[in-house]
C-alpha positions in Angstrom: 0.0 0.0 0.0 1.4 3.4 -0.9 2.4 5.5 2.1 0.3 8.6 2.5 1.0 11.7 4.6 -1.4 11.1 7.4 -1.2 11.7 11.1 0.7 8.9 12.8 -2.3 7.7 14.8 -4.6 7.4 11.9 -1.9 5.8 9.8 -1.2 3.4 12.5 -4.8 2.3 12.7 -4.9 2.0 8.9 -1.8 -0.2 8.7 -3.1 -2.4 11.5 -6.5 -3.1 10.0 -5.2 -3.6 6.5 -2.4 -5.9 7.6 -4.4 -8.0 10.1 -8.1 -7.6 9.2 -9.1 -11.1 10.6 -7.3 -10.4 13.8 -9.1 -7.1 14.2 -12.4 -8.7 13.7 -11.6 -11.5 16.1 -10.5 -9.1 18.8 -13.7 -7.1 18.3 -15.8 -10.2 18.5 -14.2 -11.2 21.8 -14.5 -7.7 23.2 -18.1 -7.5 22.2 -18.9 -10.8 23.9 -17.2 -9.5 27.1 -19.2 -6.2 26.8 -22.4 -8.3 26.7 -21.5 -9.9 30.0 -20.2 -6.7 31.6 -23.2 -4.6 30.6 -25.9 -7.2 31.6 -28.4 -5.8 34.1 -27.2 -2.2 33.6 -30.8 -0.9 33.5 -31.5 -2.2 37.0 -28.7 -0.1 38.4 -29.7 3.2 36.8 -31.6 5.9 38.6 -34.8 7.7 37.6 -33.9 11.1 39.3 -31.0 13.4 38.9 -32.7 16.7 38.3 -31.5 18.4 41.5 -28.3 20.3 42.2 -26.3 18.2 44.8 -24.7 21.4 46.2 -28.0 23.4 46.5 -29.7 24.5 49.7 -32.7 22.3 48.9 -30.5 19.2 48.6 -28.8 19.8 51.9 -32.1 20.4 53.7 -33.6 17.3 52.0 -30.8 15.0 53.2 -30.9 16.5 56.8 -34.7 16.0 57.0 -34.4 12.4 55.6 -31.8 11.7 58.3 -33.4 13.4 61.3 -37.1 13.6 60.4 -37.9 10.7 58.0 -41.6 11.4 58.4 -41.2 14.8 56.9 -40.2 13.4 53.5 -42.7 10.7 52.6 -42.0 9.0 49.3 -44.8 6.4 49.6 -48.5 7.3 49.5 -51.3 4.8 49.9 -54.6 6.3 48.6 -57.5 4.7 50.4 -60.8 5.0 48.5 -63.9 4.3 50.7 -66.2 4.3 47.7 -69.5 5.9 48.5 -68.8 5.9 52.3 -67.0 8.5 54.3 -63.4 8.0 55.4 -64.6 8.7 58.9 -67.0 5.7 58.8 -66.0 3.4 61.7 -65.5 0.4 59.5 -63.3 2.4 57.1 -61.3 4.0 59.9 -60.7 0.6 61.6 -59.3 -0.9 58.3 -57.2 2.1 57.6 -55.7 2.0 61.1 -55.0 -1.7 60.6 -53.2 -1.0 57.3 -51.2 1.9 59.0 -50.0 -0.4 61.8 -49.1 -3.1 59.3 -47.1 -0.7 57.2 -45.3 0.6 60.3 -44.1 -2.9 61.0 -42.6 -3.5 57.6 -38.8 -3.7 57.2 -37.3 -0.7 55.4 -40.3 1.6 56.1 -40.2 4.6 58.5 -42.2 7.7 59.3 -45.6 6.2 58.8 -48.5 8.5 59.3 -52.1 8.7 58.2 -55.2 10.9 58.3 -56.7 8.5 60.8 -53.8 9.1 63.2 -53.2 12.8 62.8 -56.5 14.1 61.5 -54.5 16.5 59.2 -56.9 18.1 56.7 -54.2 17.8 53.9 -54.5 14.0 54.1 -58.2 13.9 53.5 -59.9 14.5 50.2 -62.4 17.4 50.1 -65.2 15.1 49.1 -64.5 13.0 52.2 -64.3 9.7 50.3 -60.5 9.3 50.0 -57.6 9.8 52.4 -53.9 9.0 52.6 -51.4 6.9 54.5 -47.9 8.4 54.1 -44.6 6.7 54.8 -40.9 6.8 53.8 -39.1 3.8 52.2 -35.5 4.1 53.2 -32.4 3.3 51.2 -31.1 4.4 47.8 -33.3 4.2 44.6 -32.4 0.5 44.0 -33.1 -0.5 47.5 -36.3 1.5 47.7 -37.5 0.0 44.5 -36.9 -3.5 45.8 -38.8 -2.7 49.0 -41.7 -1.3 47.0 -41.9 -4.5 44.9 -42.0 -6.5 48.0 -44.7 -4.4 49.7 -47.0 -3.5 46.8 -48.7 -6.8 46.3 -49.7 -7.0 49.9 -51.2 -3.5 50.1 -52.6 -2.8 46.6 -56.2 -3.7 45.9 -59.3 -4.4 48.0 -59.1 -4.5 51.8 -62.6 -4.8 53.2 -64.4 -1.5 52.8 -61.5 0.3 51.1 -59.7 0.1 47.8 -55.9 0.9 48.0 -53.8 2.3 45.2 -50.0 3.1 45.5 -48.4 6.4 44.6 -45.7 8.8 45.8 -42.2 9.6 44.4 -40.8 6.1 45.0 -43.7 4.5 43.1 -43.4 7.1 40.2 -39.6 6.4 39.9 -40.0 2.7 40.0 -42.8 2.7 37.4 -40.8 5.1 35.2 -37.8 2.8 35.2 -40.0 -0.2 34.4 -41.7 1.5 31.5 -38.5 2.9 30.0 -37.0 -0.6 29.9 -40.1 -2.0 28.3 -40.3 0.9 25.8 -36.6 0.7 24.9 -37.0 -3.0 24.0 -40.0 -2.1 21.8 -38.2 0.8 20.2 -35.3 -1.5 19.3 -37.7 -4.1 17.8 -39.2 -1.2 15.7 -36.0 0.5 14.7 -33.7 -2.4 13.7 -35.8 -4.0 11.0 -37.0 -0.6 9.6 -33.3 0.6 9.6 -32.2 -2.5 7.8 -34.8 -2.0 5.1 -33.8 1.6 4.6 -30.1 0.6 4.4 -30.9 -1.9 1.8 -32.7 0.8 -0.2 -29.7 3.1 0.2 -27.0 0.5 -0.7 -28.9 -2.0 -2.6 -26.5 -4.7 -1.4 -27.7 -6.7 1.6 -24.1 -7.2 2.6 -23.3 -3.5 2.6 -26.5 -2.8 4.5 -25.6 -5.2 7.3 -22.3 -3.6 8.1 -23.6 -0.3 9.5 -26.1 -2.2 11.7 -23.3 -4.4 13.0 -21.2 -1.3 13.9 -24.1 0.2 15.8 -24.7 -2.9 17.8 -21.0 -3.1 18.8 -21.2 0.6 19.9 -24.4 0.1 21.9 -23.1 -3.1 23.7 -19.8 -1.4 24.5 -21.5 1.7 25.9 -23.8 -0.4 28.1 -20.7 -2.1 29.6 -19.1 1.4 30.3 -22.3 2.6 31.9 -22.4 -0.5 34.1 -18.9 0.3 35.3 -19.8 4.0 35.9 -22.7 2.9 38.2 -20.0 1.6 40.6 -18.6 5.2 40.8 -21.5 7.6 40.4 -25.2 7.9 39.7 -26.4 7.4 36.2 -29.8 8.2 34.9 -32.0 5.4 33.3 -32.9 7.9 30.5 -29.3 7.6 29.3 -29.8 4.2 27.8 -32.3 5.7 25.3 -29.6 8.0 24.1 -27.2 5.1 23.9 -29.5 3.2 21.6 -30.4 6.2 19.5 -26.8 7.6 19.0 -25.3 4.1 18.8 -27.4 3.1 15.9 -27.7 6.6 14.3 -24.0 7.7 14.4 -22.7 4.2 13.6 -24.9 4.2 10.5 -23.9 7.7 9.6 -20.2 6.8 9.8 -20.6 3.5 8.1 -22.7 5.0 5.3 -20.0 7.6 4.7 -17.1 5.1 4.6 -18.9 2.3 2.7 -20.2 4.8 0.1 -16.7 6.2 -0.4 -15.2 2.7 -0.6 -17.7 1.7 -3.3 -17.0 4.9 -5.2 -13.3 4.1 -5.3 -14.0 0.5 -6.4 -16.2 1.8 -9.2 -13.2 3.8 -10.6 -11.3 0.6 -11.0 -9.2 0.8 -7.8 -8.2 -2.4 -6.0 -9.7 -3.0 -2.6 -6.5 -2.2 -0.7 -6.0 1.1 -2.6 -9.7 1.9 -2.2 -9.6 1.4 1.6 -6.5 3.6 1.8 -8.1 6.5 0.0 -11.3 6.0 1.9 -9.6 6.2 5.3 -7.5 9.2 4.2 -10.7 11.1 3.1 -13.9 9.8 4.6 -12.0 8.3 7.6 -10.7 11.7 8.6 -14.2 13.2 8.2 -15.6 10.5 10.5 -12.9 11.3 13.1 -13.7 15.0 12.9 -17.4 14.3 13.1 -17.0 12.2 16.2 -14.9 14.9 17.9 -17.5 17.6 17.2 -20.4 15.4 18.5 -18.4 14.4 21.6 -17.5 18.1 22.3 -21.2 19.0 22.2 -22.1 16.2 24.6 -19.2 16.9 26.9 -20.6 20.4 27.5 -23.2 18.7 29.8 -20.4 17.8 32.2 -20.3 21.4 33.5 -23.8 20.9 35.0 -24.1 19.4 38.5 -27.3 17.4 37.8 -26.5 13.8 37.3 -29.4 13.5 34.8 -27.4 15.7 32.4 -24.0 14.3 33.3 -25.3 10.8 32.5 -26.1 11.8 28.9 -22.6 13.1 28.6 -21.1 9.8 29.9 -23.3 7.7 27.6 -23.0 10.0 24.6 -19.3 10.4 24.6 -18.8 6.7 25.1 -21.1 5.7 22.3 -19.8 8.3 19.9 -16.2 7.3 20.4 -17.0 3.6 20.2 -19.1 4.1 17.0 -16.2 6.1 15.4 -13.6 3.5 16.6 -15.7 0.6 15.2 -16.2 2.5 11.9 -12.5 3.3 11.6 -11.1 -0.1 12.7 -13.6 -2.9 12.3 -15.4 -1.6 9.2 -12.2 -1.2 7.1 -11.1 -4.7 8.2 -14.4 -6.1 7.0 -14.2 -4.1 3.7 -10.7 -5.5 3.0 -12.0 -9.0 3.5 -15.1 -8.4 1.4 -13.5 -6.5 -1.4 -15.8 -6.4 -4.4 -18.3 -8.7 -2.6 -19.5 -5.6 -0.8 -21.9 -5.2 -3.7 -23.2 -8.8 -3.4 -26.9 -9.6 -2.9 -28.2 -6.5 -4.6 -31.9 -6.8 -3.6 -33.0 -3.8 -5.6 -32.7 -5.8 -8.8 -35.9 -7.5 -7.8 -37.7 -4.1 -8.3 -35.9 -2.5 -11.1 -37.6 -4.3 -14.0 -34.9 -3.5 -16.4 -34.1 -0.1 -15.1 -30.3 0.4 -15.1 -28.8 2.1 -12.0 -27.2 5.5 -12.3 -23.5 5.2 -13.0 -21.3 6.0 -10.0 -19.7 9.0 -11.7 -23.1 10.5 -12.5 -24.7 10.0 -9.1 -26.0 13.1 -7.4 -27.1 15.0 -10.5 -30.4 16.0 -8.9 -28.5 17.4 -5.9 -26.1 19.3 -8.2 -29.1 20.8 -10.0 -30.5 21.8 -6.6 -27.3 23.4 -5.6 -27.2 25.3 -8.9 -30.7 26.6 -8.4 -30.1 27.6 -4.8 -26.9 29.4 -5.6 -28.4 31.2 -8.6 -31.1 32.7 -6.2 -28.9 32.7 -3.1 -30.4 35.9 -1.4 -33.9 34.5 -1.7 -33.1 31.1 -0.3 -30.9 32.5 2.5 -33.4 35.0 3.7 -36.5 32.8 3.1 -35.2 29.7 5.0 -33.9 31.9 7.8 -37.3 33.6 8.3 -39.1 30.3 8.2 -36.8 28.8 10.8 -37.1 31.8 13.1 -40.9 31.7 12.9 -40.9 28.0 13.7 -38.9 28.8 16.9 -41.1 31.6 18.2 -43.2 29.5 20.5 -40.1 28.9 22.6 -40.3 32.5 23.7 -43.3 31.4 25.9 -41.5 28.5 27.5 -42.3 27.7 31.2 -39.9 25.6 33.1 -41.0 23.0 35.6 -40.0 19.7 37.2 -40.5 16.1 36.2 -43.3 14.4 38.0 -45.9 11.6 37.7 -47.4 13.3 34.5 -44.4 11.9 32.7 -46.1 8.6 33.0 -49.2 7.3 31.0 -52.5 8.5 32.3 -53.4 4.8 33.0 -50.4 4.1 35.3 -51.2 3.6 38.9 -48.9 6.2 40.4 -50.0 8.8 37.9 -53.6 8.1 38.8 -52.9 8.4 42.5 -51.1 11.7 42.1 -53.8 13.1 39.9 -56.5 12.3 42.5 -54.3 14.1 45.1 -53.9 17.2 42.8 -57.6 17.4 42.0 -59.2 16.3 45.2 -57.0 17.2 48.2 -56.4 20.7 49.6 -53.0 22.4 49.5 -51.2 19.9 47.2 -50.1 17.4 49.8 -46.7 15.9 49.0 -45.9 19.1 47.1 -45.4 21.3 50.2 -42.3 23.2 51.2 -40.2 22.2 54.3 -38.2 24.7 56.2 -35.3 23.3 58.2 -34.4 25.3 61.3 -30.9 24.8 62.7 -30.0 26.2 66.1 -31.6 26.0 69.5 -34.6 28.3 69.9 -37.4 28.9 72.4 -41.0 28.0 71.9 -41.8 31.7 71.6 -39.1 32.2 68.9 -40.5 29.3 66.9 -44.0 30.7 67.3 -43.0 34.1 66.1 -41.2 32.7 63.0 -44.3 30.6 62.2 -46.5 33.7 62.3 -44.2 35.5 59.9 -44.3 32.5 57.5 -48.1 32.3 57.7 -48.4 36.0 56.8 -46.5 35.5 53.5 -48.6 35.7 50.3 -49.4 32.3 48.8 -49.3 30.4 52.1 -52.3 28.2 52.7 -51.2 26.7 56.0 -48.1 26.2 58.2 -47.6 23.1 60.3 -45.0 22.5 63.0 -42.5 22.9 64.3 -41.4 19.4 65.0 -38.4 19.8 67.2 -35.5 17.3 67.7 -32.6 18.8 69.8 -31.2 21.8 67.9 -33.1 21.0 64.8 -36.7 21.7 63.9 -38.8 21.8 60.7 -42.0 23.5 59.5 -44.2 22.3 56.7 -45.6 25.1 54.5 -48.4 24.3 52.1 -48.8 26.7 49.1 -52.2 27.8 47.9 -51.8 26.7 44.3 -49.9 24.0 42.4 -46.7 22.6 43.9 -44.4 24.2 41.3 -46.2 27.1 39.8 -44.9 30.6 39.7 -46.5 31.5 43.0 -44.9 28.5 44.7 -41.5 29.5 43.3 -41.9 33.1 44.6 -42.9 31.6 48.0 -39.5 29.8 48.1 -37.7 33.1 47.6 -39.9 34.8 50.3 -39.2 32.0 52.8 -35.5 32.3 52.2 -35.6 36.0 52.9 -37.8 35.7 56.0 -35.8 36.7 59.1 -35.3 34.0 61.8 -33.3 33.7 65.0 -31.8 30.5 63.6 -30.3 29.2 60.3 -33.0 28.1 57.8 -32.9 26.1 54.6 -35.9 25.6 52.4 -36.6 22.4 50.4 -39.6 20.8 48.6 -40.5 20.4 45.0 -40.6 24.1 44.2 -37.4 24.8 46.0 -35.6 22.0 44.1 -36.9 23.5 40.8 -35.7 27.0 41.8 -32.2 25.7 42.7 -32.0 23.6 39.5 -32.9 26.6 37.3 -30.3 28.6 39.1 -27.6 26.0 38.7 -28.4 25.6 34.9 -28.5 29.4 34.5 -25.2 29.9 36.1 -23.4 27.2 34.1 -25.2 27.7 30.7 -22.8 30.4 29.5 -19.8 28.2 30.3 -21.3 25.3 28.4 -22.1 27.6 25.4 -18.7 29.1 25.3 -17.1 25.7 25.5 -19.1 24.3 22.6 -18.6 27.4 20.5 -14.8 27.7 21.0 -14.0 24.0 20.5 -16.4 23.8 17.5 -14.8 26.9 15.9 -11.3 25.3 16.4 -12.2 21.9 15.0 -14.0 23.3 11.9 -11.0 25.7 11.3 -8.6 22.7 11.5 -10.8 20.9 9.0 -11.2 23.9 6.5 -8.5 26.4 7.2 -11.1 29.1 6.9 -12.0 31.8 9.4 -15.6 32.3 8.1 -16.7 28.7 7.7 -16.5 27.9 11.4 -18.6 30.9 12.2 -21.1 30.0 9.6 -21.2 26.4 10.9 -22.0 27.5 14.5 -24.6 30.0 13.5 -26.4 27.8 11.0 -26.3 24.8 13.3 -27.9 26.8 16.1 -30.5 28.1 13.6 -31.4 24.6 12.5 -32.6 23.8 16.1 -35.2 26.5 16.2 -38.0 24.3 14.8 -37.2 21.7 17.5 -37.5 24.2 20.4 -40.6 25.7 19.0 -42.3 22.3 18.6 -41.3 21.3 22.1 -43.2 24.2 23.6 -46.1 24.1 21.2 -46.7 20.4 21.5 -45.4 19.3 25.0 -45.9 22.4 27.0 -49.1 23.8 25.4 -50.6 20.3 24.9 -51.3 20.4 21.1 -51.4 16.9 19.7 -51.3 15.4 23.2 -54.3 13.2 22.3 -52.7 12.0 19.1 -49.2 11.4 20.7 -50.7 9.9 23.9 -49.3 12.1 26.8 -50.4 14.4 29.5 -49.1 17.9 29.3 -47.9 19.3 32.7 -48.0 22.8 31.2 -44.2 23.2 31.5 -40.9 21.8 30.2 -38.6 20.0 32.6 -35.7 22.4 33.2 -32.8 20.1 32.0 -34.5 18.9 28.8 -33.7 21.9 26.5 -30.1 21.8 27.6 -29.9 18.1 26.8 -31.7 18.5 23.4 -29.5 21.4 22.4 -26.3 19.5 23.1 -27.4 16.3 21.3 -29.1 18.1 18.3 -26.2 20.6 17.9 -23.7 17.7 17.8 -25.7 15.8 15.2 -26.0 19.0 13.1 -22.3 19.4 13.2 -22.0 15.7 12.2 -23.8 16.4 8.9 -22.1 19.8 8.6 -18.7 18.1 8.7 -19.7 15.5 6.1 -20.7 18.3 3.7 -17.9 20.7 4.4 -15.2 18.0 4.1 -16.4 17.1 0.6 -16.6 20.7 -0.4 -13.1 21.3 0.9 -11.7 18.3 -0.9 -13.1 19.5 -4.2 -12.0 23.1 -3.6 -8.4 21.9 -2.9 -8.5 19.8 -6.1 -9.9 22.5 -8.4 -9.7 25.9 -6.7 -13.2 26.6 -8.0 -15.5 27.8 -5.1 -18.9 27.4 -6.8 -18.0 24.1 -8.4 -16.8 22.8 -5.0 -20.1 23.7 -3.3 -22.1 22.0 -6.1 -19.8 19.0 -6.0 -20.0 18.7 -2.2 -23.8 18.8 -2.2 -24.0 16.4 -5.2 -21.8 13.9 -3.4 -23.2 14.1 0.1 -26.8 15.5 -0.3 -28.3 12.0 -0.8 -26.0 10.5 1.8 -26.8 13.1 4.4 -30.6 12.8 3.7 -30.5 9.0 3.9 -28.5 9.2 7.2 -30.9 11.8 8.6 -34.0 9.7 7.7 -32.5 6.6 9.2 -31.5 8.5 12.4 -35.0 10.1 12.5 -36.5 6.6 12.3 -34.4 5.5 15.3 -35.4 8.7 17.2 -39.1 8.3 16.4 -38.9 4.7 17.6 -37.5 6.1 20.9 -40.2 8.8 20.8 -43.0 6.1 20.9 -42.1 5.8 24.6 -44.9 6.2 27.1 -42.7 8.5 29.2 -43.2 12.1 28.2 -39.6 13.2 28.5 -38.4 10.3 26.4 -41.1 11.0 23.8 -40.1 14.7 23.8 -36.4 13.8 23.4 -37.0 11.3 20.5 -39.5 13.3 18.5 -37.8 16.6 19.1 -34.4 15.4 17.9 -35.9 13.6 15.0 -37.4 16.9 13.8 -34.2 18.7 14.3 -32.2 16.2 12.3 -34.6 16.3 9.4 -34.8 20.1 9.4 -31.0 20.2 9.4 -30.5 17.8 6.6 -33.3 18.8 4.3 -33.5 22.6 4.9 -30.2 23.8 6.3 -27.7 21.6 4.5 -29.7 21.5 1.2 -30.7 25.1 1.0 -29.2 27.5 3.6 -25.6 26.3 3.5 -25.1 26.5 -0.3 -27.0 29.8 -0.4 -24.8 31.4 2.3 -21.6 30.0 0.8 -22.6 31.5 -2.5 -23.1 34.9 -0.9 -19.8 34.8 0.9 -18.0 33.6 -2.3 -14.2 33.4 -2.4 -14.0 35.1 1.0 -15.4 31.9 2.4 -11.8 30.4 2.3 -10.0 33.5 3.6 -7.7 33.2 6.7 -4.9 35.6 7.8 -1.3 34.6 7.3 -0.5 33.3 10.8 -3.7 31.1 10.8 -2.9 29.8 7.3 0.5 28.7 8.5 -1.0 27.2 11.6 -3.5 25.2 9.5 -0.8 24.1 7.1 1.1 22.6 10.0 -1.7 21.3 12.2 -4.8 21.1 10.0 -6.4 17.7 9.8 -8.5 18.2 6.6 -8.8 15.4 4.1 -5.6 14.7 2.2 -5.2 14.3 -1.5 -4.0 11.0 -3.1 -0.4 11.0 -4.0 0.1 12.0 -7.6 2.2 10.0 -10.0 5.6 11.4 -10.9 5.3 14.3 -13.3 1.7 15.1 -12.7 1.0 18.6 -11.7 -1.5 20.0 -9.2 -4.6 21.7 -10.8 -4.5 25.5 -10.7 -6.3 27.0 -7.8 -7.7 30.4 -7.0 -5.4 32.3 -4.7 -7.8 33.5 -2.0 -5.6 33.5 1.0 -5.7 29.8 2.0 -3.9 26.7 1.2 -4.7 23.1 0.4 -5.5 21.0 3.4 
């Protein structure tokens, strides 16, 4: 194989896979088998929380109350329905007291209380036919879930004159974990066969279609093993496995599509398989490497946030991206070397052609070339028109309201959702959604009483209970008048924290956790945005050697996400299409979701952007003709990017069939973003903008040109035979990559 001027690392991998392809595949098979074993049971070790800031005041107060006053933080609620009778009926009361005593004696349960013990109005429905038993299941999420599974069959159902249903945060989390695992299995059963059919339609060859699928499976299994290892060190969200499946299949297919398509192009020109794979890795291989780095950078930005929900997606996303790229750059070339021209075997499209001859390889993409010509001829119209449309689609996001994840993430038929809905609609003061004020420091009864009066006088307070005193600690329970996390409840959190007291106070509760989570995200969001922007600008500059193209890439990628954010608010916050899509709108968007969706969708947009820009840059370096390079780049990658986007959208839509609203929002939102990016931004906006910027597109000042000549990682040119000269290029202030 002819030596090429590549970075040592890439060259090392290339030499390895071409010299020992069977060994590479054998090692991969062994490692994949080990990953299956190492990653087994990973879903059972993942948590369903992670939205709170671990360093926040509310988190500190919650842990202190759990430790010192377990009854103050009930996570298990038994809803007792007396049917047509009153909950004060002697027979109902006797059975309720028996259940309360029985629950108090269960292992792993503490802080048991009920309406029939305390007479608290908040534990009795306003119609008098329902009331609550509240308790706390101790231990971490896994232990609490196991305890719930043990207890639920003995308490759920009919007990004499009452019917018992189980709710509370621990039941919501457990049901959410179970549903996510079931939905993920169903999503995989939907996505895999549909993806295979689409790949056959793209490649024609069944052999070529199976390769991307195999790469995706290797990436998913490897990431599951990594997540299983991470659960020994830190908390990981159960939602992360959805991203693992989606990105594992989507990116592996993207990378394999790009490499296999380029390999087949080289074969069609008469190149031998060994030469074809060398050219493929030097060109498409470097593009895949760049793409993986840009996606990983976008996902890594979530590590700056303290919530383990977001950090989990960074762990899973970075792992699956790097594994997908590694498999595409190591295992796929090894397989292609062994297959050679048999990569085109089993062309299933022949069954449907009925004599129609396929388009020759050299003439593929003519429709995309015509599209590019049309767009560039009317560049101002397309640039302005698409920008206006994208901005208009994003306008609903201006009305976004942030909230917290609760039982309404679950299907309306789920037991814990039904219980919480009964409590919201039928009980006074949103029990279970109150605020707790932890008081630290010894105080007199009079001081406690005066502080309680100041709290009761605050606007938005329905009732204040307490204090319950234990040594130098005490706590008050404050019930807001409205919803547990509405704007009034969030203002009440601020008022409580500003209320003067003769002791130290910390406020917790659902609204307090939301306020602290919003503050944590708001404080760190600029850092994440700066990190993504700077590293993306640097990577795209290293790819292109241009100053303007990286800026265009960042701006246009961000613009491509507007439709996703507008749709998220219009559909999931405002409730449009909720009946069709089968979810209950809570009237808000969970605080961390927009951050997660931005990082994932921005990374995927850069993925497609790198594919297009790398081919444009390659042609520009070859010919020096800017307009021709843009047309050629779109002609060569337009169909590929569209096919990759459709396949990834299929995977995301399969994830979006989940019965959990956050997962549905993630899947459908990113599917929309991917399609908008591929079909609108890459097809119309990018060529229009590049036509408007013209030759200045490739400009860079002298110091940066020299930096790029030395460190740039853009796609290389094949070595030229002796005596062949390089084509003339326009001198516009840059140099070949």
